[in-house]
Amino acid sequence: MSAEAPAARGPRSLLSRTGRPDFLRSPKVFRTEVLAGLVVALALIPEAISFSIIAGVDPSVGLFASFTMAVVISLVGGRKAMISAATGAIALVIAPLNREHGLGYLVAAVILGGVFQVALGAAGVAKLMRFVPRSVMVGFVNALAIMIFMAQVPEMTDVPWPVYPLIAAGLALMVLFPKVTKAVPAPLVSIVVLTVITVAAGIAVPTVGDKGELPSSLPVPGIPDVPLTLDTLTLIAPYSFAFALVGLMESLMTAKLVDEITDTRSSKTRESVGQGVANIVTGFFGGMGGCAMIGQTMINVKTSGARTRLSTFLAGSFLMVLCIVFGPVVSDIPMAALVAVMVLVSVGTFDWHSVRPRTLRRMPLAETVVMAVTVLVVVATHNLAVGVVVGSVVAMIAFARRVAHLVDVSGVRDPDGHQVVYSVAGELFFASSNDLVHRFDYAGDPDDVVIDLSRAHIWDASSVAALDGIETKYAAYGKKVTVTGLNEPSAAMHDRLAGQLTDAH
């Protein structure tokens, strides 16, 4: 079954198929979406500021990017309930450009990166997601959980001692409060309670305000301050293309994860195009660009229970309202409260079933290795996209090795001894066909050799070349080879390539 879903059209992106907004179907859904958006907005602020520091730009650049990304992606029809904002992966890609050439070139690269994403999405690159194996997906999820936790470690080291009981209290509140009521998201309750405690008691702990100054006005659209020349395009294009690939990889993997959590489908092509449009708009508003934000998406979907694009839209809207209108209040939120939220998210995100001894004993060794490699590469590089690519390559190699040994060759001689019929069964491709040449008795077979491929399929030129090699070896002994039983696709490839792959012919 395809992972693609029919895309809704333009302005109806916030609407259901009936034309009625999903969030207006019931007051409970509306309340859930609003409160989820508020929780995510609060969690976005320190993250966006931190990623701005990584990229070497003013905190407002990251906050503006988070605002425009979330709002635009909800309007152009991104994955329901998925949060897109400024991210660490994107910051790492564009940081060298900003450091060496300035903010104008960074913004220009974001806009061009968005154009690349639209083009790649329209070209169908999102369909490549079907080739990501489950073991890579599990490794991606587990690595994500580890990285979310690791990102909180700096907030728990070399800090005043009250930070630790505050984190513990926040975790306890989020675990216990849902047993009382689920009408209000437990993370929001935890943030409010801990903020009130620290302010009322005058407890000196790191706060959101310590991360950087919050903006006091909305972003204004404009053109990047760079020369519009071929030299500029040549300079920013490599960064923009890397930006586009990393952003799409993280966004599509996150969308696939949300699909599984919510048991719904989403259009990955539409998501790719939407990410591009959001980044183009973000660039013209002076933002640093972004992609799907996995930790905040988990807060929105798993922790807060959001299911529509309203929560995404409100997350971005609330972010600006909180910064501009309630900046002094937001600045007083203790980082311990947000750390507690993210720690709980990391624990809930990790697939604990995948590492149970009973599961590992039953799982094929290759699947476990692929999962472990994905986790290790992601944690080592701090790049989810690199981990997914490496994990997928390892999975393909493991698959090729496994399938390569599934080709069976059996020979039967005629009673009179003048002919031998070899029956070949299995999938013939570059890995399996390499061994095929060594499965025949060239010297001992009779003069008439028949190779029956009715139970085989030719997938590539390597297999045709292997059959040519077999015929050549038999010809050296003066023997004739007849290939029979080819299905239609295999026959077409064999007829087109046989005898054409080596200079000897």
Short mmCIF file of C-alpha atoms in Angstrom, two decimals:
data_model
loop_
_atom_site.label_atom_id
_atom_site.label_comp_id
_atom_site.label_asym_id
_atom_site.label_seq_id
_atom_site.Cartn_x
_atom_site.Cartn_y
_atom_site.Cartn_z
CA MET A 1 0.00 0.00 0.00
CA SER A 2 1.36 3.39 -0.92
CA ALA A 3 2.31 5.81 1.80
CA GLU A 4 1.03 8.65 -0.32
CA ALA A 5 -2.34 10.18 0.41
CA PRO A 6 -4.29 12.40 -1.93
CA ALA A 7 -3.28 15.97 -1.27
CA ALA A 8 -5.91 18.49 -0.30
CA ARG A 9 -5.99 21.66 -2.32
CA GLY A 10 -4.52 25.02 -1.44
CA PRO A 11 -6.59 27.04 1.00
CA ARG A 12 -8.42 23.97 2.34
CA SER A 13 -5.26 22.71 4.05
CA LEU A 14 -6.72 23.40 7.48
CA LEU A 15 -10.02 21.79 6.53
CA SER A 16 -11.31 18.24 6.50
CA ARG A 17 -12.49 16.58 3.30
CA THR A 18 -15.99 17.75 4.05
CA GLY A 19 -14.80 21.36 4.04
CA ARG A 20 -15.34 21.68 7.78
CA PRO A 21 -12.30 22.29 9.99
CA ASP A 22 -11.28 19.16 11.90
CA PHE A 23 -10.86 21.14 15.09
CA LEU A 24 -14.44 22.43 15.00
CA ARG A 25 -15.92 18.95 15.11
CA SER A 26 -15.85 18.99 18.90
CA PRO A 27 -14.90 21.45 21.66
CA LYS A 28 -12.63 18.80 23.17
CA VAL A 29 -10.56 18.56 19.99
CA PHE A 30 -10.36 22.35 19.76
CA ARG A 31 -9.20 22.64 23.38
CA THR A 32 -6.59 19.93 22.85
CA GLU A 33 -5.21 21.64 19.76
CA VAL A 34 -5.04 25.07 21.41
CA LEU A 35 -3.33 23.84 24.56
CA ALA A 36 -0.95 21.64 22.56
CA GLY A 37 0.03 24.66 20.45
CA LEU A 38 0.74 26.66 23.59
CA VAL A 39 2.94 23.94 25.10
CA VAL A 40 4.90 23.57 21.87
CA ALA A 41 5.35 27.34 21.58
CA LEU A 42 6.86 27.46 25.06
CA ALA A 43 9.20 24.60 24.21
CA LEU A 44 10.18 26.22 20.90
CA ILE A 45 11.60 29.39 22.40
CA PRO A 46 14.78 28.07 24.06
CA GLU A 47 15.35 25.61 21.23
CA ALA A 48 15.11 28.29 18.54
CA ILE A 49 17.46 30.55 20.49
CA SER A 50 19.95 27.70 20.94
CA PHE A 51 19.92 26.88 17.22
CA SER A 52 20.43 30.56 16.43
CA ILE A 53 23.58 30.46 18.51
CA ILE A 54 24.76 27.36 16.59
CA ALA A 55 24.17 29.16 13.29
CA GLY A 56 25.94 32.26 14.63
CA VAL A 57 22.96 34.59 14.21
CA ASP A 58 20.86 36.78 16.49
CA PRO A 59 18.21 34.87 18.52
CA SER A 60 15.43 36.71 16.69
CA VAL A 61 16.52 35.06 13.41
CA GLY A 62 15.80 31.61 14.81
CA LEU A 63 12.57 32.69 16.50
CA PHE A 64 11.29 34.35 13.31
CA ALA A 65 12.13 31.17 11.39
CA SER A 66 10.17 29.03 13.85
CA PHE A 67 7.20 31.39 13.59
CA THR A 68 7.05 31.52 9.80
CA MET A 69 7.85 27.82 9.30
CA ALA A 70 5.06 26.64 11.61
CA VAL A 71 2.45 29.05 10.28
CA VAL A 72 3.21 28.60 6.58
CA ILE A 73 3.52 24.80 6.66
CA SER A 74 0.11 24.56 8.34
CA LEU A 75 -1.45 26.74 5.63
CA VAL A 76 0.14 24.96 2.65
CA GLY A 77 -0.83 21.55 3.97
CA GLY A 78 2.05 19.92 5.80
CA ARG A 79 1.62 16.70 7.80
CA LYS A 80 -1.18 17.16 10.32
CA ALA A 81 0.10 17.93 13.83
CA MET A 82 3.75 17.91 12.74
CA ILE A 83 5.83 20.88 13.90
CA SER A 84 8.29 22.55 11.55
CA ALA A 85 10.65 25.21 12.89
CA ALA A 86 14.31 26.17 13.12
CA THR A 87 16.38 23.04 13.79
CA GLY A 88 19.90 22.12 14.82
CA ALA A 89 20.57 20.08 11.66
CA ILE A 90 19.76 23.06 9.43
CA ALA A 91 21.80 25.38 11.67
CA LEU A 92 24.86 23.16 11.29
CA VAL A 93 24.54 23.13 7.49
CA ILE A 94 24.31 26.90 7.05
CA ALA A 95 26.56 28.04 9.93
CA PRO A 96 29.78 28.07 7.83
CA LEU A 97 28.11 30.27 5.19
CA ASN A 98 27.02 32.81 7.79
CA ARG A 99 30.39 32.73 9.52
CA GLU A 100 32.36 33.33 6.32
CA HIS A 101 30.04 35.56 4.29
CA GLY A 102 27.36 37.03 6.56
CA LEU A 103 23.63 36.87 7.23
CA GLY A 104 22.59 38.06 3.76
CA TYR A 105 24.14 35.01 2.11
CA LEU A 106 22.62 32.72 4.73
CA VAL A 107 19.13 34.06 4.01
CA ALA A 108 19.69 33.76 0.25
CA ALA A 109 20.78 30.14 0.73
CA VAL A 110 17.59 29.44 2.71
CA ILE A 111 15.43 30.77 -0.14
CA LEU A 112 17.33 28.77 -2.77
CA GLY A 113 17.18 25.70 -0.51
CA GLY A 114 13.40 26.09 -0.41
CA VAL A 115 13.32 26.24 -4.22
CA PHE A 116 15.37 23.03 -4.35
CA GLN A 117 12.92 21.36 -1.96
CA VAL A 118 9.93 22.34 -4.10
CA ALA A 119 11.69 20.98 -7.19
CA LEU A 120 12.73 17.74 -5.47
CA GLY A 121 9.24 17.28 -4.07
CA ALA A 122 7.64 17.85 -7.47
CA ALA A 123 10.12 15.37 -9.00
CA GLY A 124 8.89 12.67 -6.61
CA VAL A 125 11.99 12.31 -4.42
CA ALA A 126 9.68 11.68 -1.44
CA LYS A 127 8.78 8.29 -2.92
CA LEU A 128 12.27 7.11 -1.99
CA MET A 129 10.98 6.85 1.59
CA ARG A 130 9.47 3.48 0.71
CA PHE A 131 13.01 2.09 0.55
CA VAL A 132 13.74 2.93 4.19
CA PRO A 133 13.58 -0.43 6.04
CA ARG A 134 11.81 -0.88 9.37
CA SER A 135 15.13 -1.56 11.15
CA VAL A 136 16.38 1.86 10.00
CA MET A 137 13.14 3.46 11.18
CA VAL A 138 13.51 1.86 14.62
CA GLY A 139 17.14 3.01 14.77
CA PHE A 140 16.04 6.50 13.74
CA VAL A 141 13.47 6.63 16.54
CA ASN A 142 15.88 5.34 19.18
CA ALA A 143 18.64 7.70 18.03
CA LEU A 144 16.15 10.54 18.12
CA ALA A 145 15.27 9.72 21.72
CA ILE A 146 18.96 9.58 22.67
CA MET A 147 19.70 12.91 20.96
CA ILE A 148 16.74 14.60 22.64
CA PHE A 149 18.07 13.45 26.01
CA MET A 150 21.68 14.40 25.17
CA ALA A 151 20.52 17.89 24.21
CA GLN A 152 19.28 18.32 27.78
CA VAL A 153 22.53 17.24 29.44
CA PRO A 154 24.18 20.71 29.17
CA GLU A 155 21.15 22.11 31.01
CA MET A 156 21.78 19.64 33.85
CA THR A 157 25.52 20.14 34.30
CA ASP A 158 27.29 22.92 36.18
CA VAL A 159 23.96 24.38 37.33
CA PRO A 160 22.67 25.42 40.77
CA TRP A 161 21.47 22.47 42.87
CA PRO A 162 17.78 23.55 42.87
CA VAL A 163 17.66 22.64 39.17
CA TYR A 164 17.64 18.92 40.00
CA PRO A 165 14.67 18.86 42.37
CA LEU A 166 12.80 21.12 39.94
CA ILE A 167 13.39 18.64 37.10
CA ALA A 168 12.30 15.77 39.35
CA ALA A 169 9.19 17.69 40.38
CA GLY A 170 8.39 18.44 36.74
CA LEU A 171 8.69 14.79 35.79
CA ALA A 172 6.50 13.75 38.73
CA LEU A 173 3.83 16.29 37.77
CA MET A 174 3.74 15.09 34.17
CA VAL A 175 3.46 11.44 35.20
CA LEU A 176 0.87 11.92 37.94
CA PHE A 177 -1.29 14.80 36.67
CA PRO A 178 -2.91 12.81 33.80
CA LYS A 179 -4.28 10.44 36.47
CA VAL A 180 -6.27 13.39 37.83
CA THR A 181 -7.42 14.87 34.50
CA LYS A 182 -6.35 14.95 30.87
CA ALA A 183 -8.30 18.11 30.07
CA VAL A 184 -5.13 20.19 30.35
CA PRO A 185 -1.76 18.93 28.99
CA ALA A 186 0.47 17.85 31.85
CA PRO A 187 3.55 19.61 30.36
CA LEU A 188 1.72 22.93 30.45
CA VAL A 189 0.75 22.38 34.10
CA SER A 190 4.33 21.46 34.92
CA ILE A 191 5.75 24.59 33.23
CA VAL A 192 3.27 26.90 34.95
CA VAL A 193 3.71 25.35 38.42
CA LEU A 194 7.50 25.36 38.31
CA THR A 195 7.58 28.93 37.00
CA VAL A 196 5.30 30.10 39.81
CA ILE A 197 7.43 28.30 42.41
CA THR A 198 10.74 29.71 41.20
CA VAL A 199 9.43 33.28 40.85
CA ALA A 200 7.50 33.29 44.13
CA ALA A 201 10.35 31.74 46.12
CA GLY A 202 13.04 33.75 44.34
CA ILE A 203 14.97 30.62 43.39
CA ALA A 204 17.98 31.51 41.24
CA VAL A 205 18.10 29.00 38.38
CA PRO A 206 18.78 29.33 34.62
CA THR A 207 15.74 30.68 32.78
CA VAL A 208 14.59 31.09 29.19
CA GLY A 209 15.69 34.71 29.32
CA ASP A 210 19.28 33.60 29.91
CA LYS A 211 19.30 32.05 26.42
CA GLY A 212 18.98 35.38 24.68
CA GLU A 213 16.84 38.46 24.18
CA LEU A 214 13.34 37.85 22.81
CA PRO A 215 12.16 39.91 19.78
CA SER A 216 9.84 42.84 20.44
CA SER A 217 8.21 43.12 17.00
CA LEU A 218 7.04 40.97 14.10
CA PRO A 219 9.44 40.15 11.26
CA VAL A 220 9.31 42.34 8.15
CA PRO A 221 9.66 40.87 4.63
CA GLY A 222 12.60 41.91 2.48
CA ILE A 223 15.14 40.89 -0.15
CA PRO A 224 18.48 39.35 0.97
CA ASP A 225 21.28 41.92 0.91
CA VAL A 226 23.53 40.08 -1.57
CA PRO A 227 24.66 40.78 -5.14
CA LEU A 228 22.29 39.08 -7.58
CA THR A 229 25.09 37.57 -9.65
CA LEU A 230 26.21 34.17 -10.90
CA ASP A 231 29.07 34.23 -8.39
CA THR A 232 26.56 34.51 -5.53
CA LEU A 233 24.53 31.62 -6.95
CA THR A 234 27.65 29.48 -7.31
CA LEU A 235 28.64 30.27 -3.73
CA ILE A 236 25.34 29.48 -2.04
CA ALA A 237 24.14 26.59 -4.25
CA PRO A 238 26.13 23.79 -2.49
CA TYR A 239 24.91 24.96 0.93
CA SER A 240 21.35 25.29 -0.37
CA PHE A 241 21.34 21.79 -1.85
CA ALA A 242 22.70 20.27 1.37
CA PHE A 243 20.11 22.32 3.27
CA ALA A 244 17.34 20.95 1.03
CA LEU A 245 18.40 17.30 1.39
CA VAL A 246 18.89 17.41 5.17
CA GLY A 247 15.60 19.26 5.67
CA LEU A 248 13.63 16.86 3.49
CA MET A 249 15.18 13.78 5.07
CA GLU A 250 14.35 14.87 8.62
CA SER A 251 10.88 16.09 7.64
CA LEU A 252 9.93 12.94 5.73
CA MET A 253 11.23 10.62 8.44
CA THR A 254 9.31 12.60 11.05
CA ALA A 255 6.16 12.51 8.90
CA LYS A 256 6.51 8.75 8.57
CA LEU A 257 6.90 8.45 12.34
CA VAL A 258 3.78 10.55 12.96
CA ASP A 259 1.90 8.43 10.42
CA GLU A 260 2.68 5.35 12.52
CA ILE A 261 1.84 7.00 15.85
CA THR A 262 -1.51 8.36 14.64
CA ASP A 263 -2.31 5.42 12.32
CA THR A 264 -3.01 7.83 9.46
CA ARG A 265 -1.42 8.53 6.09
CA SER A 266 0.08 11.71 4.72
CA SER A 267 1.31 12.84 1.32
CA LYS A 268 5.10 12.88 1.44
CA THR A 269 5.25 14.68 -1.90
CA ARG A 270 3.00 17.42 -0.58
CA GLU A 271 5.08 17.59 2.59
CA SER A 272 8.26 18.08 0.53
CA VAL A 273 6.75 20.88 -1.52
CA GLY A 274 5.26 22.45 1.62
CA GLN A 275 8.63 22.44 3.37
CA GLY A 276 10.11 24.22 0.37
CA VAL A 277 7.39 26.88 0.27
CA ALA A 278 7.75 27.45 4.03
CA ASN A 279 11.51 27.91 3.70
CA ILE A 280 11.13 30.33 0.80
CA VAL A 281 8.73 32.46 2.85
CA THR A 282 10.98 32.16 5.90
CA GLY A 283 13.98 33.38 3.91
CA PHE A 284 12.13 36.47 2.67
CA PHE A 285 11.25 37.24 6.30
CA GLY A 286 14.90 37.01 7.31
CA GLY A 287 14.70 33.64 9.08
CA MET A 288 17.35 30.93 9.17
CA GLY A 289 15.12 28.24 7.65
CA GLY A 290 14.13 24.94 9.17
CA CYS A 291 12.40 21.60 8.81
CA ALA A 292 10.31 19.21 10.88
CA MET A 293 11.24 19.53 14.54
CA ILE A 294 11.14 16.04 15.93
CA GLY A 295 11.20 16.71 19.67
CA GLN A 296 8.47 19.35 19.49
CA THR A 297 6.43 17.12 17.19
CA MET A 298 6.54 14.38 19.81
CA ILE A 299 5.38 16.89 22.44
CA ASN A 300 2.52 17.88 20.17
CA VAL A 301 1.45 14.40 19.03
CA LYS A 302 2.37 11.97 21.80
CA THR A 303 2.40 14.10 24.92
CA SER A 304 -0.36 16.61 24.15
CA GLY A 305 -2.51 14.49 21.84
CA ALA A 306 -2.80 16.99 18.96
CA ARG A 307 -4.01 15.64 15.62
CA THR A 308 -4.71 18.63 13.31
CA ARG A 309 -2.84 21.47 11.65
CA LEU A 310 -4.42 23.96 14.04
CA SER A 311 -1.89 23.01 16.72
CA THR A 312 0.94 23.65 14.25
CA PHE A 313 -0.50 27.01 13.23
CA LEU A 314 -1.05 28.06 16.84
CA ALA A 315 2.41 26.92 17.91
CA GLY A 316 3.92 29.47 15.54
CA SER A 317 1.35 32.15 16.36
CA PHE A 318 1.65 31.68 20.13
CA LEU A 319 5.44 31.80 19.78
CA MET A 320 5.33 35.39 18.51
CA VAL A 321 2.60 36.40 20.98
CA LEU A 322 4.63 34.99 23.87
CA CYS A 323 7.80 36.74 22.70
CA ILE A 324 6.29 40.13 21.86
CA VAL A 325 3.45 40.47 24.40
CA PHE A 326 4.54 38.26 27.28
CA GLY A 327 8.31 38.42 26.81
CA PRO A 328 9.13 39.30 30.45
CA VAL A 329 6.92 36.47 31.77
CA VAL A 330 8.30 33.90 29.33
CA SER A 331 11.84 34.95 30.19
CA ASP A 332 11.19 33.85 33.80
CA ILE A 333 10.32 30.25 32.86
CA PRO A 334 13.00 28.02 34.42
CA MET A 335 14.90 25.89 31.93
CA ALA A 336 14.40 23.01 34.37
CA ALA A 337 10.70 22.93 33.45
CA LEU A 338 11.43 22.58 29.74
CA VAL A 339 14.22 20.07 30.40
CA ALA A 340 11.75 17.89 32.31
CA VAL A 341 9.34 17.99 29.36
CA MET A 342 12.04 16.96 26.89
CA VAL A 343 13.38 14.19 29.15
CA LEU A 344 9.90 12.69 29.36
CA VAL A 345 9.56 13.01 25.58
CA SER A 346 12.85 11.17 25.06
CA VAL A 347 11.77 8.32 27.35
CA GLY A 348 8.42 8.05 25.59
CA THR A 349 9.98 8.19 22.13
CA PHE A 350 12.51 5.37 22.64
CA ASP A 351 11.30 2.00 21.35
CA TRP A 352 12.05 -0.04 24.47
CA HIS A 353 10.55 -3.18 22.95
CA SER A 354 13.26 -3.17 20.28
CA VAL A 355 16.07 -3.65 22.83
CA ARG A 356 14.45 -6.25 25.06
CA PRO A 357 16.57 -9.45 25.22
CA ARG A 358 13.59 -11.51 24.06
CA THR A 359 13.16 -9.30 20.97
CA LEU A 360 16.88 -9.30 20.18
CA ARG A 361 17.03 -13.11 20.39
CA ARG A 362 14.22 -13.47 17.86
CA MET A 363 15.31 -10.68 15.53
CA PRO A 364 17.61 -11.61 12.60
CA LEU A 365 21.17 -10.49 13.35
CA ALA A 366 21.32 -8.31 10.22
CA GLU A 367 18.23 -6.36 11.34
CA THR A 368 19.77 -5.70 14.76
CA VAL A 369 23.06 -4.61 13.17
CA VAL A 370 21.25 -2.16 10.87
CA MET A 371 19.36 -0.67 13.81
CA ALA A 372 22.56 -0.35 15.87
CA VAL A 373 24.52 1.21 12.98
CA THR A 374 21.77 3.78 12.42
CA VAL A 375 21.79 4.73 16.10
CA LEU A 376 25.58 4.93 16.34
CA VAL A 377 25.99 7.05 13.20
CA VAL A 378 23.25 9.48 14.24
CA VAL A 379 24.65 9.88 17.74
CA ALA A 380 28.23 10.24 16.44
CA THR A 381 27.40 12.79 13.72
CA HIS A 382 24.45 14.48 15.45
CA ASN A 383 22.78 14.27 12.05
CA LEU A 384 19.65 12.17 11.64
CA ALA A 385 19.80 12.36 7.84
CA VAL A 386 23.32 10.89 7.67
CA GLY A 387 22.29 8.07 10.02
CA VAL A 388 19.27 7.18 7.90
CA VAL A 389 21.32 7.12 4.69
CA VAL A 390 24.09 4.98 6.21
CA GLY A 391 21.56 2.65 7.86
CA SER A 392 19.67 2.22 4.59
CA VAL A 393 22.90 1.44 2.71
CA VAL A 394 23.89 -1.17 5.32
CA ALA A 395 20.40 -2.69 5.10
CA MET A 396 20.65 -2.91 1.30
CA ILE A 397 24.08 -4.56 1.53
CA ALA A 398 22.74 -7.07 4.06
CA PHE A 399 19.74 -7.76 1.82
CA ALA A 400 21.93 -8.22 -1.25
CA ARG A 401 24.20 -10.65 0.61
CA ARG A 402 21.21 -12.62 1.84
CA VAL A 403 19.50 -12.80 -1.55
CA ALA A 404 22.76 -13.59 -3.34
CA HIS A 405 22.73 -17.08 -1.83
CA LEU A 406 19.13 -17.84 -2.73
CA VAL A 407 19.83 -18.83 -6.35
CA ASP A 408 19.57 -22.57 -6.87
CA VAL A 409 21.06 -24.41 -9.87
CA SER A 410 20.28 -28.07 -10.50
CA GLY A 411 21.28 -30.13 -13.57
CA VAL A 412 19.56 -33.22 -15.04
CA ARG A 413 21.06 -35.27 -17.89
CA ASP A 414 18.97 -37.00 -20.55
CA PRO A 415 19.07 -40.81 -20.29
CA ASP A 416 21.03 -41.00 -23.56
CA GLY A 417 23.62 -38.56 -22.16
CA HIS A 418 23.51 -36.14 -25.14
CA GLN A 419 21.90 -33.21 -23.30
CA VAL A 420 21.89 -31.68 -19.83
CA VAL A 421 19.18 -29.32 -18.58
CA TYR A 422 20.11 -26.86 -15.84
CA SER A 423 17.19 -25.37 -13.92
CA VAL A 424 17.98 -21.99 -12.35
CA ALA A 425 15.66 -20.68 -9.62
CA GLY A 426 15.93 -17.30 -7.89
CA GLU A 427 16.51 -13.62 -8.48
CA LEU A 428 19.44 -12.86 -10.77
CA PHE A 429 21.16 -9.53 -10.11
CA PHE A 430 24.70 -8.27 -9.63
CA ALA A 431 25.25 -10.07 -6.31
CA SER A 432 23.70 -13.44 -7.09
CA SER A 433 24.82 -13.69 -10.72
CA ASN A 434 28.52 -13.43 -9.82
CA ASP A 435 28.41 -16.97 -8.39
CA LEU A 436 26.30 -18.33 -11.25
CA VAL A 437 29.29 -18.84 -13.56
CA HIS A 438 30.83 -21.36 -11.16
CA ARG A 439 27.74 -23.61 -10.91
CA PHE A 440 28.26 -25.48 -14.22
CA ASP A 441 30.47 -28.42 -15.27
CA TYR A 442 31.93 -26.99 -18.48
CA ALA A 443 34.36 -29.82 -19.20
CA GLY A 444 32.17 -32.74 -18.14
CA ASP A 445 28.80 -31.73 -19.64
CA PRO A 446 27.59 -33.07 -23.01
CA ASP A 447 27.64 -30.97 -26.16
CA ASP A 448 24.02 -29.78 -25.81
CA VAL A 449 23.37 -27.59 -22.72
CA VAL A 450 19.98 -26.07 -21.87
CA ILE A 451 19.65 -23.40 -19.16
CA ASP A 452 16.02 -23.18 -18.02
CA LEU A 453 15.21 -19.82 -16.39
CA SER A 454 11.46 -20.33 -16.01
CA ARG A 455 11.87 -20.07 -12.21
CA ALA A 456 14.28 -17.12 -12.33
CA HIS A 457 14.15 -13.41 -13.13
CA ILE A 458 16.85 -11.26 -14.71
CA TRP A 459 17.10 -7.87 -13.03
CA ASP A 460 20.22 -6.24 -14.45
CA ALA A 461 23.01 -6.21 -17.01
CA SER A 462 25.32 -8.12 -14.64
CA SER A 463 23.07 -11.16 -14.97
CA VAL A 464 23.06 -10.96 -18.77
CA ALA A 465 26.85 -10.64 -18.71
CA ALA A 466 27.03 -13.75 -16.47
CA LEU A 467 24.95 -15.74 -18.98
CA ASP A 468 27.22 -14.49 -21.78
CA GLY A 469 30.20 -15.67 -19.74
CA ILE A 470 28.64 -19.13 -19.32
CA GLU A 471 28.05 -19.41 -23.06
CA THR A 472 31.62 -18.31 -23.75
CA LYS A 473 33.08 -20.93 -21.41
CA TYR A 474 30.99 -23.71 -22.98
CA ALA A 475 31.93 -22.46 -26.46
CA ALA A 476 35.60 -22.89 -25.55
CA TYR A 477 34.82 -26.62 -25.23
CA GLY A 478 32.86 -26.65 -28.48
CA LYS A 479 29.51 -26.93 -26.75
CA LYS A 480 26.21 -25.18 -27.51
CA VAL A 481 24.09 -23.38 -24.89
CA THR A 482 20.35 -22.68 -25.23
CA VAL A 483 18.63 -20.32 -22.75
CA THR A 484 14.90 -21.03 -22.32
CA GLY A 485 11.97 -20.15 -20.05
CA LEU A 486 12.61 -16.42 -19.81
CA ASN A 487 9.62 -14.37 -18.66
CA GLU A 488 8.73 -11.33 -20.74
CA PRO A 489 10.78 -8.65 -18.88
CA SER A 490 13.79 -10.97 -18.57
CA ALA A 491 13.58 -11.91 -22.26
CA ALA A 492 13.44 -8.26 -23.29
CA MET A 493 16.54 -7.41 -21.26
CA HIS A 494 18.41 -10.52 -22.44
CA ASP A 495 17.59 -9.92 -26.11
CA ARG A 496 18.67 -6.29 -25.86
CA LEU A 497 21.99 -6.88 -24.05
CA ALA A 498 23.14 -10.43 -24.85
CA GLY A 499 26.46 -10.34 -26.68
CA GLN A 500 26.77 -6.56 -26.31
CA LEU A 501 28.49 -6.25 -22.94
CA THR A 502 32.07 -7.28 -23.74
CA ASP A 503 34.56 -6.46 -26.48
CA ALA A 504 34.97 -10.17 -27.15
CA HIS A 505 31.70 -10.12 -29.08
#
